[in-house]
PDB file of C-alpha atoms and ligand atoms in Angstrom:
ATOM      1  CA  UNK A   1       9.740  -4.466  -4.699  1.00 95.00           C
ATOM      2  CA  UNK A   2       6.808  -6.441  -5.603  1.00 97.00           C
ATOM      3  CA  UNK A   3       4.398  -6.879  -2.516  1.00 98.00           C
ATOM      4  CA  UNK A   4       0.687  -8.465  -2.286  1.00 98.00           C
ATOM      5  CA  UNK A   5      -1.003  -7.345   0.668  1.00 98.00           C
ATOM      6  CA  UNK A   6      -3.812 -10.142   2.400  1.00 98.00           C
ATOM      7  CA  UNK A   7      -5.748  -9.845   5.337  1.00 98.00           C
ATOM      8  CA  UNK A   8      -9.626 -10.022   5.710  1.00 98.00           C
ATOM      9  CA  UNK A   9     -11.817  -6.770   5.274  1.00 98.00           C
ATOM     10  CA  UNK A  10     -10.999  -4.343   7.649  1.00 97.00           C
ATOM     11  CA  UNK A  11      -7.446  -5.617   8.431  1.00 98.00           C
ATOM     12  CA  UNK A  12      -5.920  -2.580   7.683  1.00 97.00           C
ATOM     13  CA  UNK A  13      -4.441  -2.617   3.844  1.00 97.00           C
ATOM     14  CA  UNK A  14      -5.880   0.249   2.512  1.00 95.00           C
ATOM     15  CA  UNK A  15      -4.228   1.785   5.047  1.00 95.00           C
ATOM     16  CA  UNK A  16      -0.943   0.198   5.299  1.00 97.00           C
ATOM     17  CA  UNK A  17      -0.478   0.483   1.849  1.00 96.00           C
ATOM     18  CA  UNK A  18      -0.644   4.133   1.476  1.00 93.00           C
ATOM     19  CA  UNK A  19       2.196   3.945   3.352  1.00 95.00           C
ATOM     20  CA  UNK A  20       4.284   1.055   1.871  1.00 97.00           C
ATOM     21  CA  UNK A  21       3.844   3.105  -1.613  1.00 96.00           C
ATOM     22  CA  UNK A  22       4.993   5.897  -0.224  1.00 95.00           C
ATOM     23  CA  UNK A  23       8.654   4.202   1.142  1.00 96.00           C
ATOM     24  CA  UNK A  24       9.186   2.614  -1.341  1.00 96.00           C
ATOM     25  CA  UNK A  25       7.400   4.973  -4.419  1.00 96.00           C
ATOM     26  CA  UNK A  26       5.489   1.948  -6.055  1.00 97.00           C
ATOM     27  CA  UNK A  27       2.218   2.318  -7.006  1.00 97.00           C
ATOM     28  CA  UNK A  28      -0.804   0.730  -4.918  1.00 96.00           C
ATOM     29  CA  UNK A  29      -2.898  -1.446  -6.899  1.00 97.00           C
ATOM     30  CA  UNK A  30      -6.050  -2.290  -5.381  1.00 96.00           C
ATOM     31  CA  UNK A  31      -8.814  -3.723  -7.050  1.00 97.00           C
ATOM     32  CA  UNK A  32     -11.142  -2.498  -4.997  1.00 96.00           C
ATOM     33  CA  UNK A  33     -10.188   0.655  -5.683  1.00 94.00           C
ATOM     34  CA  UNK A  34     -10.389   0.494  -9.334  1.00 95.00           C
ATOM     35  CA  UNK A  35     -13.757  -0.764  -8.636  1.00 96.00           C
ATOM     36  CA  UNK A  36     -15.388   2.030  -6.973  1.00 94.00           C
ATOM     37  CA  UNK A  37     -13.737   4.526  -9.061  1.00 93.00           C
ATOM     38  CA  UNK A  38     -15.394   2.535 -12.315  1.00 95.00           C
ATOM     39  CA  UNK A  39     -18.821   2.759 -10.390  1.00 95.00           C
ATOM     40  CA  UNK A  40     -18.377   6.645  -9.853  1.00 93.00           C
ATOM     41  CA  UNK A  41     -17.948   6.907 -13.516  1.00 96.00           C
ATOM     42  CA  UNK A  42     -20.491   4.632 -14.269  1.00 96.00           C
ATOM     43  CA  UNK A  43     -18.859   2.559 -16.636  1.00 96.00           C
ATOM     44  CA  UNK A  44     -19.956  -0.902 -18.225  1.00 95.00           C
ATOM     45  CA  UNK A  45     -17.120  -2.070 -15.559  1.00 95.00           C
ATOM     46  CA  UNK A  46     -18.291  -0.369 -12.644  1.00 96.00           C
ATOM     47  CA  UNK A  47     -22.549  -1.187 -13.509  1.00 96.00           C
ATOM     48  CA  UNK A  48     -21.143  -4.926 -13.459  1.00 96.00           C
ATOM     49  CA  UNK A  49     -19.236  -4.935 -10.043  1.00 96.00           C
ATOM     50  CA  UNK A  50     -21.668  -2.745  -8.021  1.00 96.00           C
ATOM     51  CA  UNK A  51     -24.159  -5.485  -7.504  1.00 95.00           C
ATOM     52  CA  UNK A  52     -21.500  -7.922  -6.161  1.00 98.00           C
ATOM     53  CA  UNK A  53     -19.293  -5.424  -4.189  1.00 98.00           C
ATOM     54  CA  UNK A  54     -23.083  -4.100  -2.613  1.00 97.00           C
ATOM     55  CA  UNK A  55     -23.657  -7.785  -1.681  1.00 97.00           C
ATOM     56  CA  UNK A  56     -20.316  -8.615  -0.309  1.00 98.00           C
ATOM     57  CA  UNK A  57     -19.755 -10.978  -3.122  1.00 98.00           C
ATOM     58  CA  UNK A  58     -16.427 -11.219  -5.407  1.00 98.00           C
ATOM     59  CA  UNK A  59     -16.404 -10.105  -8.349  1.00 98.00           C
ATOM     60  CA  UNK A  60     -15.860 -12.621 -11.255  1.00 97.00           C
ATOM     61  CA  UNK A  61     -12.432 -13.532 -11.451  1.00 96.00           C
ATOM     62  CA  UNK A  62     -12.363 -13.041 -14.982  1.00 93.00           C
ATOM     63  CA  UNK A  63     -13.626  -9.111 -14.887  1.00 93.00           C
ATOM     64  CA  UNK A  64     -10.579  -9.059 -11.873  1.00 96.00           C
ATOM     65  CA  UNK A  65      -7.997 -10.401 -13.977  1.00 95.00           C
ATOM     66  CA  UNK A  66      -8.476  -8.157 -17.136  1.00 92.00           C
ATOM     67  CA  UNK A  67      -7.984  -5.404 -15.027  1.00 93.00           C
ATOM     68  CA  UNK A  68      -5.056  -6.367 -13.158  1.00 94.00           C
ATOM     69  CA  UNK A  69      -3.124  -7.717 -16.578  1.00 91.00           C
ATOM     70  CA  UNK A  70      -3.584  -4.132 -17.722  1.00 91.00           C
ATOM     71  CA  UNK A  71      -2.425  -2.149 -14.998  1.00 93.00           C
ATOM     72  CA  UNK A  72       0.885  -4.334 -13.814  1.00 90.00           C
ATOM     73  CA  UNK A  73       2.555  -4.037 -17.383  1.00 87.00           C
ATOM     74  CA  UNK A  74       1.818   0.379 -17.235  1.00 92.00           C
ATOM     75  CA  UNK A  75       5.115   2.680 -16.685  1.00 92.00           C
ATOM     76  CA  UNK A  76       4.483   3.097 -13.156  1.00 95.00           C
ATOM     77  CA  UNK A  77       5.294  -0.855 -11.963  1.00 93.00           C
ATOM     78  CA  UNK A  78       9.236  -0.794 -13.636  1.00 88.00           C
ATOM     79  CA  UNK A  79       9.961  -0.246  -9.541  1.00 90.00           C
ATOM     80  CA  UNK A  80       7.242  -2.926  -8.482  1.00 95.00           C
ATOM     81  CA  UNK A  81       4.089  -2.576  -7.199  1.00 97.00           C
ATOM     82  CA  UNK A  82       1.968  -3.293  -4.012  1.00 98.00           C
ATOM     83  CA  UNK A  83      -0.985  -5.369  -4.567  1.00 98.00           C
ATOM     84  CA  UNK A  84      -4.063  -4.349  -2.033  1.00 98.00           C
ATOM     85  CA  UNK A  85      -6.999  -7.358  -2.304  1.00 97.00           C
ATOM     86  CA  UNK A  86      -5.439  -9.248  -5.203  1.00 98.00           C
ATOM     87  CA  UNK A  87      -5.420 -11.779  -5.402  1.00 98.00           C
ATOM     88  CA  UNK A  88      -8.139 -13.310  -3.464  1.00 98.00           C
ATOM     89  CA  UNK A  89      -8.772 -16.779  -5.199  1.00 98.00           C
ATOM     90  CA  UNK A  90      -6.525 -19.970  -5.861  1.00 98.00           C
ATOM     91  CA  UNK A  91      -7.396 -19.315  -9.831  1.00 98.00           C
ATOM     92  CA  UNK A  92      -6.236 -15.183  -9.147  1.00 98.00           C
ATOM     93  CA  UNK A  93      -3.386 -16.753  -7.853  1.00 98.00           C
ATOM     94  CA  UNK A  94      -2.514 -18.853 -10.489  1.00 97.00           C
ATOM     95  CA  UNK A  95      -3.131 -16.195 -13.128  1.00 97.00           C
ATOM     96  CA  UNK A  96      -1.171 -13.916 -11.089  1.00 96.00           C
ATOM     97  CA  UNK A  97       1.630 -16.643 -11.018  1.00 96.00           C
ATOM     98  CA  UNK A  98       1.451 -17.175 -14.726  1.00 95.00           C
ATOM     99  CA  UNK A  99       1.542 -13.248 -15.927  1.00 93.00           C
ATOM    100  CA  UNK A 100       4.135 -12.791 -13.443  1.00 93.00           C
ATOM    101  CA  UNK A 101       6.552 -15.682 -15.343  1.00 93.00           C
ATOM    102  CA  UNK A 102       5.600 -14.493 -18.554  1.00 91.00           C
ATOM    103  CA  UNK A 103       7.066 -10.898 -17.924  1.00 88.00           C
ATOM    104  CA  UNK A 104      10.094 -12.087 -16.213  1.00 90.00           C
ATOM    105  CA  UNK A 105       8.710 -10.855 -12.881  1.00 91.00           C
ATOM    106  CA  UNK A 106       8.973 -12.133  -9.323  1.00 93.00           C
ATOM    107  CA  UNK A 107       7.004 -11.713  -5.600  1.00 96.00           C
ATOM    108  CA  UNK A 108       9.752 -10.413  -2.934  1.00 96.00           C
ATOM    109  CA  UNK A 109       7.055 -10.960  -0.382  1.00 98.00           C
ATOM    110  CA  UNK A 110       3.197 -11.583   0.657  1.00 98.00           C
ATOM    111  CA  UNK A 111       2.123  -9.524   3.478  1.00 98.00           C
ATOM    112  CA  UNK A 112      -0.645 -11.154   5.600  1.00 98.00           C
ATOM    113  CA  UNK A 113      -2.059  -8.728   8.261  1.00 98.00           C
ATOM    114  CA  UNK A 114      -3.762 -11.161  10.827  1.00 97.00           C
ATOM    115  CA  UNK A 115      -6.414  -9.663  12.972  1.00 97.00           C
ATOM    116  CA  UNK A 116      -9.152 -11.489  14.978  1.00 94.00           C
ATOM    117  CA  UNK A 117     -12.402 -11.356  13.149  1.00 90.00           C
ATOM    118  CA  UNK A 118     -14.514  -9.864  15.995  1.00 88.00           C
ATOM    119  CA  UNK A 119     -12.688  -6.777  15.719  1.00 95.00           C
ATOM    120  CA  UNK A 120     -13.298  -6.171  12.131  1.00 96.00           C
ATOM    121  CA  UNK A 121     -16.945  -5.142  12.268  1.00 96.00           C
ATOM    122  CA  UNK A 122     -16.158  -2.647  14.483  1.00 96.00           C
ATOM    123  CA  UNK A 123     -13.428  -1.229  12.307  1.00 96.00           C
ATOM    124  CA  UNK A 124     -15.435  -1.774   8.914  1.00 97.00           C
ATOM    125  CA  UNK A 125     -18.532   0.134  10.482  1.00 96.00           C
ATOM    126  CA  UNK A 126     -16.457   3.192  12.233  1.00 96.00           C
ATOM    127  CA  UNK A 127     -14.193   3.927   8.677  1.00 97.00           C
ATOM    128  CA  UNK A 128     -14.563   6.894   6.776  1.00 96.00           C
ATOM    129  CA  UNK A 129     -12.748   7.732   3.512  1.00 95.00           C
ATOM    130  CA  UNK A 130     -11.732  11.128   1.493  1.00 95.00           C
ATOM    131  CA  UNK A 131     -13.995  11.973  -1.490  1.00 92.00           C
ATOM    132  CA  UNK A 132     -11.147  13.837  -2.848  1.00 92.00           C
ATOM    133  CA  UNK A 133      -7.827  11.609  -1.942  1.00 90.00           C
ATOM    134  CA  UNK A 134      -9.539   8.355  -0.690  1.00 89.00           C
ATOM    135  CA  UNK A 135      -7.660   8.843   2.968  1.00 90.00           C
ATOM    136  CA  UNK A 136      -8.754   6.423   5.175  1.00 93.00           C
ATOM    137  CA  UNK A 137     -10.046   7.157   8.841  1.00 95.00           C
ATOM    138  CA  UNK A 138     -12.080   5.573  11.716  1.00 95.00           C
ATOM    139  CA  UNK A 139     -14.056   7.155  13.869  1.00 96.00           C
ATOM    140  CA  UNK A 140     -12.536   5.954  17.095  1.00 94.00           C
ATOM    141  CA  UNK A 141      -8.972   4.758  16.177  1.00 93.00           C
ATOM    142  CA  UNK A 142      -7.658   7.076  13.597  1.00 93.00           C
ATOM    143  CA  UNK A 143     -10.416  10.344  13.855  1.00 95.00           C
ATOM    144  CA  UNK A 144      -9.760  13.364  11.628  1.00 96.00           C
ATOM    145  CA  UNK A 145      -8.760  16.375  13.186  1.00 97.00           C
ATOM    146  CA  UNK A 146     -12.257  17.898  12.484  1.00 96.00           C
ATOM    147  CA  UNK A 147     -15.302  15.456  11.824  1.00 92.00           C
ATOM    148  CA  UNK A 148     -16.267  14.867   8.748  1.00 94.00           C
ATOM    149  CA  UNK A 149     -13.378  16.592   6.928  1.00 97.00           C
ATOM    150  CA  UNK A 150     -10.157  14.936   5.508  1.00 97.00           C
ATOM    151  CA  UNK A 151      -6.604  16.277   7.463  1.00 97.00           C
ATOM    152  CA  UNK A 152      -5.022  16.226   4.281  1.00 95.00           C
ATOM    153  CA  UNK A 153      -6.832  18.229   1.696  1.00 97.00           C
ATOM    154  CA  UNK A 154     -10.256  19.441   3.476  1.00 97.00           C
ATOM    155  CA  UNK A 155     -12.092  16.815   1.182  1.00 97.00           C
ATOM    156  CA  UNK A 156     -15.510  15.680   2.480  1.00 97.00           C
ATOM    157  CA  UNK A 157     -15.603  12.164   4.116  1.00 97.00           C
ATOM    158  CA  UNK A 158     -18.011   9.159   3.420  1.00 96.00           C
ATOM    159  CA  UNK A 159     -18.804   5.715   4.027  1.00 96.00           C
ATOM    160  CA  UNK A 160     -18.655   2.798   1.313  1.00 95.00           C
ATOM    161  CA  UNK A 161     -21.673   1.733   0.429  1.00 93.00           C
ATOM    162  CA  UNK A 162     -20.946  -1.819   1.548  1.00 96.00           C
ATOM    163  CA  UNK A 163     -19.307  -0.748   5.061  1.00 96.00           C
ATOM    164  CA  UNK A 164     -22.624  -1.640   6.922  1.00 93.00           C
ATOM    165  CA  UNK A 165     -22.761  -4.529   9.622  1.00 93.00           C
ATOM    166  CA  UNK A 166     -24.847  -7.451   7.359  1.00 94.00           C
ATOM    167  CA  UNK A 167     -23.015  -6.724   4.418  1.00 97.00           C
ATOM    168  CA  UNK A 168     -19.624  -6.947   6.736  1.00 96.00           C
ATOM    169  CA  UNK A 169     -20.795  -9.820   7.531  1.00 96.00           C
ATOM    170  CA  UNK A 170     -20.635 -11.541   4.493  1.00 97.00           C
ATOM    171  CA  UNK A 171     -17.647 -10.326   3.296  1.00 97.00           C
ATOM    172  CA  UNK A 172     -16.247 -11.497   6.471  1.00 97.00           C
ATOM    173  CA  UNK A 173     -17.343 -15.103   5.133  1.00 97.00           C
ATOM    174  CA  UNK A 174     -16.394 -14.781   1.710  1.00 98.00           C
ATOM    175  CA  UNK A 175     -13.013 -14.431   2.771  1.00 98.00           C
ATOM    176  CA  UNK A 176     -12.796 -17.349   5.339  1.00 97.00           C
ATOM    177  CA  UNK A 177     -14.217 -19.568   2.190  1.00 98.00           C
ATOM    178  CA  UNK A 178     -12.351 -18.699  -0.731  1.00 98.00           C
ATOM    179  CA  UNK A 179      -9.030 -16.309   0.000  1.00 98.00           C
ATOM    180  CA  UNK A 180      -7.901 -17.817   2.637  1.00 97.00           C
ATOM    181  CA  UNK A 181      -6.715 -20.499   0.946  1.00 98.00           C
ATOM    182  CA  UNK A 182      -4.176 -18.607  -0.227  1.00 98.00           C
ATOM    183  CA  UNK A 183      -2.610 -18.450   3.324  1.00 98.00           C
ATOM    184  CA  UNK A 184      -0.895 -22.079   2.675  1.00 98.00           C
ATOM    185  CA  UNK A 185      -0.355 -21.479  -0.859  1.00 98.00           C
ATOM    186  CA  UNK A 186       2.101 -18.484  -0.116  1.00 98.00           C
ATOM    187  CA  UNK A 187       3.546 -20.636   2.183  1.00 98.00           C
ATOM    188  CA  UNK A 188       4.537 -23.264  -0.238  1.00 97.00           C
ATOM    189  CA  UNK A 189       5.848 -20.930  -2.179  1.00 95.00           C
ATOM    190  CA  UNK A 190       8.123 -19.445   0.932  1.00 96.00           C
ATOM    191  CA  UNK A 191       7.167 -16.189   0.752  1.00 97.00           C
ATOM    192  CA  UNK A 192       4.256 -15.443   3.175  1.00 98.00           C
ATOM    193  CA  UNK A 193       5.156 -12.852   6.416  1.00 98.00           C
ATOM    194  CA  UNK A 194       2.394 -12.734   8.911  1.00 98.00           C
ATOM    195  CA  UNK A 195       1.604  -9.409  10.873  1.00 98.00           C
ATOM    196  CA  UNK A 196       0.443  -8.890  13.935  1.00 98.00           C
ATOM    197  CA  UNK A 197      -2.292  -6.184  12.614  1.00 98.00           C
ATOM    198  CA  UNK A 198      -3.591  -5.486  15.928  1.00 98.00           C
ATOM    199  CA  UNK A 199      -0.956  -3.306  16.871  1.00 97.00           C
ATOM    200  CA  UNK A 200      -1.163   0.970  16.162  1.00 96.00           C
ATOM    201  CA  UNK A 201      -1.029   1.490  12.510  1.00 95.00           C
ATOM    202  CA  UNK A 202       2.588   2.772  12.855  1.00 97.00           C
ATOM    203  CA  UNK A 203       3.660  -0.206  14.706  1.00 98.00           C
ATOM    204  CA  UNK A 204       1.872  -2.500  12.033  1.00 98.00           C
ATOM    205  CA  UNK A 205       3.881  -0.617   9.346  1.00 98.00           C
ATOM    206  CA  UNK A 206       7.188  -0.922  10.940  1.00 98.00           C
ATOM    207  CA  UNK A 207       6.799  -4.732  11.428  1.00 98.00           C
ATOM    208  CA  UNK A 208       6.145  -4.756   7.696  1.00 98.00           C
ATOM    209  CA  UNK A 209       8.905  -2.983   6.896  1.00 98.00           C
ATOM    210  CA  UNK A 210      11.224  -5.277   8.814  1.00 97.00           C
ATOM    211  CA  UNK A 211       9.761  -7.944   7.119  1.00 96.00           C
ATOM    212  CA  UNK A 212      10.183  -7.329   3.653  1.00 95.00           C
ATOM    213  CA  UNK A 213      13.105  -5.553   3.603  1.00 92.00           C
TER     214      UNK A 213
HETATM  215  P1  AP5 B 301     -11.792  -4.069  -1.029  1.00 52.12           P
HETATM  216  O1  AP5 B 301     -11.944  -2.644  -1.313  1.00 52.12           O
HETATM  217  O2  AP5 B 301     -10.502  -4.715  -1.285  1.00 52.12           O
HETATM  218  O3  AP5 B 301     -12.291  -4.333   0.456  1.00 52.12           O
HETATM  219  P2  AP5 B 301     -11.887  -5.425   1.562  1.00 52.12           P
HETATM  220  O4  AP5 B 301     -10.939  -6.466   1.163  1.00 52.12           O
HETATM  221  O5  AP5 B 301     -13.183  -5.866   2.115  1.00 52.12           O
HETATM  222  O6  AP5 B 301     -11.029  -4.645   2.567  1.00 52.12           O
HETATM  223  P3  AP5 B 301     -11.301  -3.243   3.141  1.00 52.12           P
HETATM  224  O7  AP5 B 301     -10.933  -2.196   2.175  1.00 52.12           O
HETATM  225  O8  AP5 B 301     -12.679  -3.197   3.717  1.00 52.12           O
HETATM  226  O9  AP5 B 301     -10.316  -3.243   4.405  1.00 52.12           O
HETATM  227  P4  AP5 B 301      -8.783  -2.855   4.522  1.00 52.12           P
HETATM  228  O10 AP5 B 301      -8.041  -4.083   4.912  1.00 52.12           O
HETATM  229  O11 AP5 B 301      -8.301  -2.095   3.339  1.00 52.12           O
HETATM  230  O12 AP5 B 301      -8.854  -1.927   5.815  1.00 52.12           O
HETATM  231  P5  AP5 B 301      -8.534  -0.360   6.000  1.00 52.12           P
HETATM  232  O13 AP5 B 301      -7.086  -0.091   5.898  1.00 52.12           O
HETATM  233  O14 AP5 B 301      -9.443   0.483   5.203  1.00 52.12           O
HETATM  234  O15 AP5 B 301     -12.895  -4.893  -1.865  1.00 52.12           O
HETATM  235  C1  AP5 B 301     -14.235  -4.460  -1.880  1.00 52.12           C
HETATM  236  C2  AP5 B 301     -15.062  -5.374  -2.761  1.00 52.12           C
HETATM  237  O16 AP5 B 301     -14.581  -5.299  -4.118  1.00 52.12           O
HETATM  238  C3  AP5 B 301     -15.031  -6.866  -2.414  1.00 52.12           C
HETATM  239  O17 AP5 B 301     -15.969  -7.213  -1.413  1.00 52.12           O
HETATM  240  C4  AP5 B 301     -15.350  -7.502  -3.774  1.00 52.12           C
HETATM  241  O18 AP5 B 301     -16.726  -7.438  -4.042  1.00 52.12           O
HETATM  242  C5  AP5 B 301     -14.634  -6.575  -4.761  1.00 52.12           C
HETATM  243  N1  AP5 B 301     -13.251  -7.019  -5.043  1.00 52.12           N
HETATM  244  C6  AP5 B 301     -12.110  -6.339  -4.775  1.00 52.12           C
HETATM  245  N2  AP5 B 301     -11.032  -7.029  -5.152  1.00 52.12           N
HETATM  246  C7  AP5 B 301     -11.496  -8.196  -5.669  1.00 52.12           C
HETATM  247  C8  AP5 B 301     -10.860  -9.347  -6.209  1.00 52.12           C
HETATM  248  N3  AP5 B 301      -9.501  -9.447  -6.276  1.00 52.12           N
HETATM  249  N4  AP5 B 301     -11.656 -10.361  -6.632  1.00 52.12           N
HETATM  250  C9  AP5 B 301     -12.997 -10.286  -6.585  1.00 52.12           C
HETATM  251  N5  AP5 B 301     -13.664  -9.230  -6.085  1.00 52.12           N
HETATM  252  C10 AP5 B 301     -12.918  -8.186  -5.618  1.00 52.12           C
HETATM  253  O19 AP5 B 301      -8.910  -0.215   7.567  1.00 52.12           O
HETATM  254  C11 AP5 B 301     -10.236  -0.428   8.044  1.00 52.12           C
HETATM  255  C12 AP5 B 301     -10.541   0.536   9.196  1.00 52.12           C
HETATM  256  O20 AP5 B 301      -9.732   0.205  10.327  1.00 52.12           O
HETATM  257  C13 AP5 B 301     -10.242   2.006   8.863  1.00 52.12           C
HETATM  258  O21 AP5 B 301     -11.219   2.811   9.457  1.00 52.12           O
HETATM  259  C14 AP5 B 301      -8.855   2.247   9.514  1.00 52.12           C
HETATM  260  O22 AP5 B 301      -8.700   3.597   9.896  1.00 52.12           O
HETATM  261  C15 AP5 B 301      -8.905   1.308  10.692  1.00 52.12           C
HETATM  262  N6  AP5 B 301      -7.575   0.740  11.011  1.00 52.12           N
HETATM  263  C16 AP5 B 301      -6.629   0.311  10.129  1.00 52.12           C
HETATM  264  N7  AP5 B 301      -5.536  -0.158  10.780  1.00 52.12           N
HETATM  265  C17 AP5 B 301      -5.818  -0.042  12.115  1.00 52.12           C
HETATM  266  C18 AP5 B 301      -5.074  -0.367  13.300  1.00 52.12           C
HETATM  267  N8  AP5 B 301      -3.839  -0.895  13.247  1.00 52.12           N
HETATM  268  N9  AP5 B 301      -5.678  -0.111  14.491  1.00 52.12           N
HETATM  269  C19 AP5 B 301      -6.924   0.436  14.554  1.00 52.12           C
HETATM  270  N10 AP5 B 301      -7.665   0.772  13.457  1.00 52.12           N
HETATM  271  C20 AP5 B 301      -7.112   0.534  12.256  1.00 52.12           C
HETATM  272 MG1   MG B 302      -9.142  -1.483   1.500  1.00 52.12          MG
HETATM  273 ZN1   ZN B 303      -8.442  13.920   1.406  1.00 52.12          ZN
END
């Protein structure tokens, strides 16, 4: 099963796709992710991204696509894979489209997770996240048993450094102006599903199952 997940910040990928992976054991790719774990580390990678990522800006779509022609072709994707904020411009897109043809690969499905934008500040500013597992919570919808502390392996939680309102804000905008054009070029291609993401996240998940299955 290959899957791309889109929705705006805060829609709820991160958190669907923990669960998609899990169903259907393919690995979650998100470049996000990959991101903030280069930034931890302090690489040249993770130096360059911070000071878009802290502004709400994209990162260059070069930088993105060098990292996400690596990790597709790794052992882990011979079952598929579930892409989490790639791609998130027509030219990601088209590179996507073109690695994807030159391996002999194919999209089963793009998951859009449609949620009104007012709500998204709300859910942006309330999330918290594992140190240790990178679990996702919010502080009203989805608490953790005990404040502060991850359910699942007693890891300290945080906030991402660009989870506050103005930066929100932004990335908010950046999405309206350059990913969601990919909205009608999914649907050309015939493979767009659109979620209802403002159900419960269990609800949310089942619709997606239906969907792609
Ligand atoms: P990225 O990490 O991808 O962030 P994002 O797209 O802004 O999305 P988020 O992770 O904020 O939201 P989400 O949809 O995953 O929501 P979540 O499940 O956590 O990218 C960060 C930055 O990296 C970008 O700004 C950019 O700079 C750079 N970048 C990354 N990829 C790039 C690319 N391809 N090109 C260029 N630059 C790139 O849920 C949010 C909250 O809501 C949580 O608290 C959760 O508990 C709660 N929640 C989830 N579902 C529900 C529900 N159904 N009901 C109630 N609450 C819910
Ligand atoms: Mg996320
Ligand atoms: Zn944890």
């Amino acid at each position: 099963m290959r899957l791309i997940l889109l929705g705006p910040p805060g829609a709820g990928k991160g958190t669907q796709a923990g669960k998609i992976a899990k169903k259907y054991n393919i690995p979650h790719i998100s470049t996000g992710d990959i991101f903030r774990a280069n930034i931890v580390n302090n690489t040249e990678l993770g130096i360059l991204a911070k000071k878009y990522i802290d502004n709400g800006e994209l990162v260059p779509d070069g930088l993105v696509m060098d990292i996400v022609r690596d990790r597709i072709i790794q052992d882990d994707t011979k079952n598929g894979f579930l892409l989490d904020g790639f791609p998130r411009t027509l030219e990601q897109a088209m590179a996507l489209d073109e690695m994807l043809i030159n391996s002999n690969m194919k999209l089963d499905a793009v998951v859009k997770i449609k949620v009104n934008l007012d709500l998204l500040v709300t859910r942006i500013t309330g999330r918290r996240i594992c140190k240790e597992c990178g679990a996702t919570y919010h502080v009203d919808f989805n608490k953790p048993k005990k404040s502060d502390v991850c359910d699942l392996c007693n890891g300290e939680l945080y906030q991402r450094s660009d989870d506050n309102e103005d930066v929100v804000r932004n990335r908010i905008n950046v999405y309206i102006e350059q990913t969601t054009p990919l909205v009608e070029y999914y649907t050309n291609r015939d493979v767009l599903k659109i979620i209802d993401g403002e159900q419960s996240i269990d609800d949310v998940f089942n619709q997606i199952v239906k969907e792609v299955e």
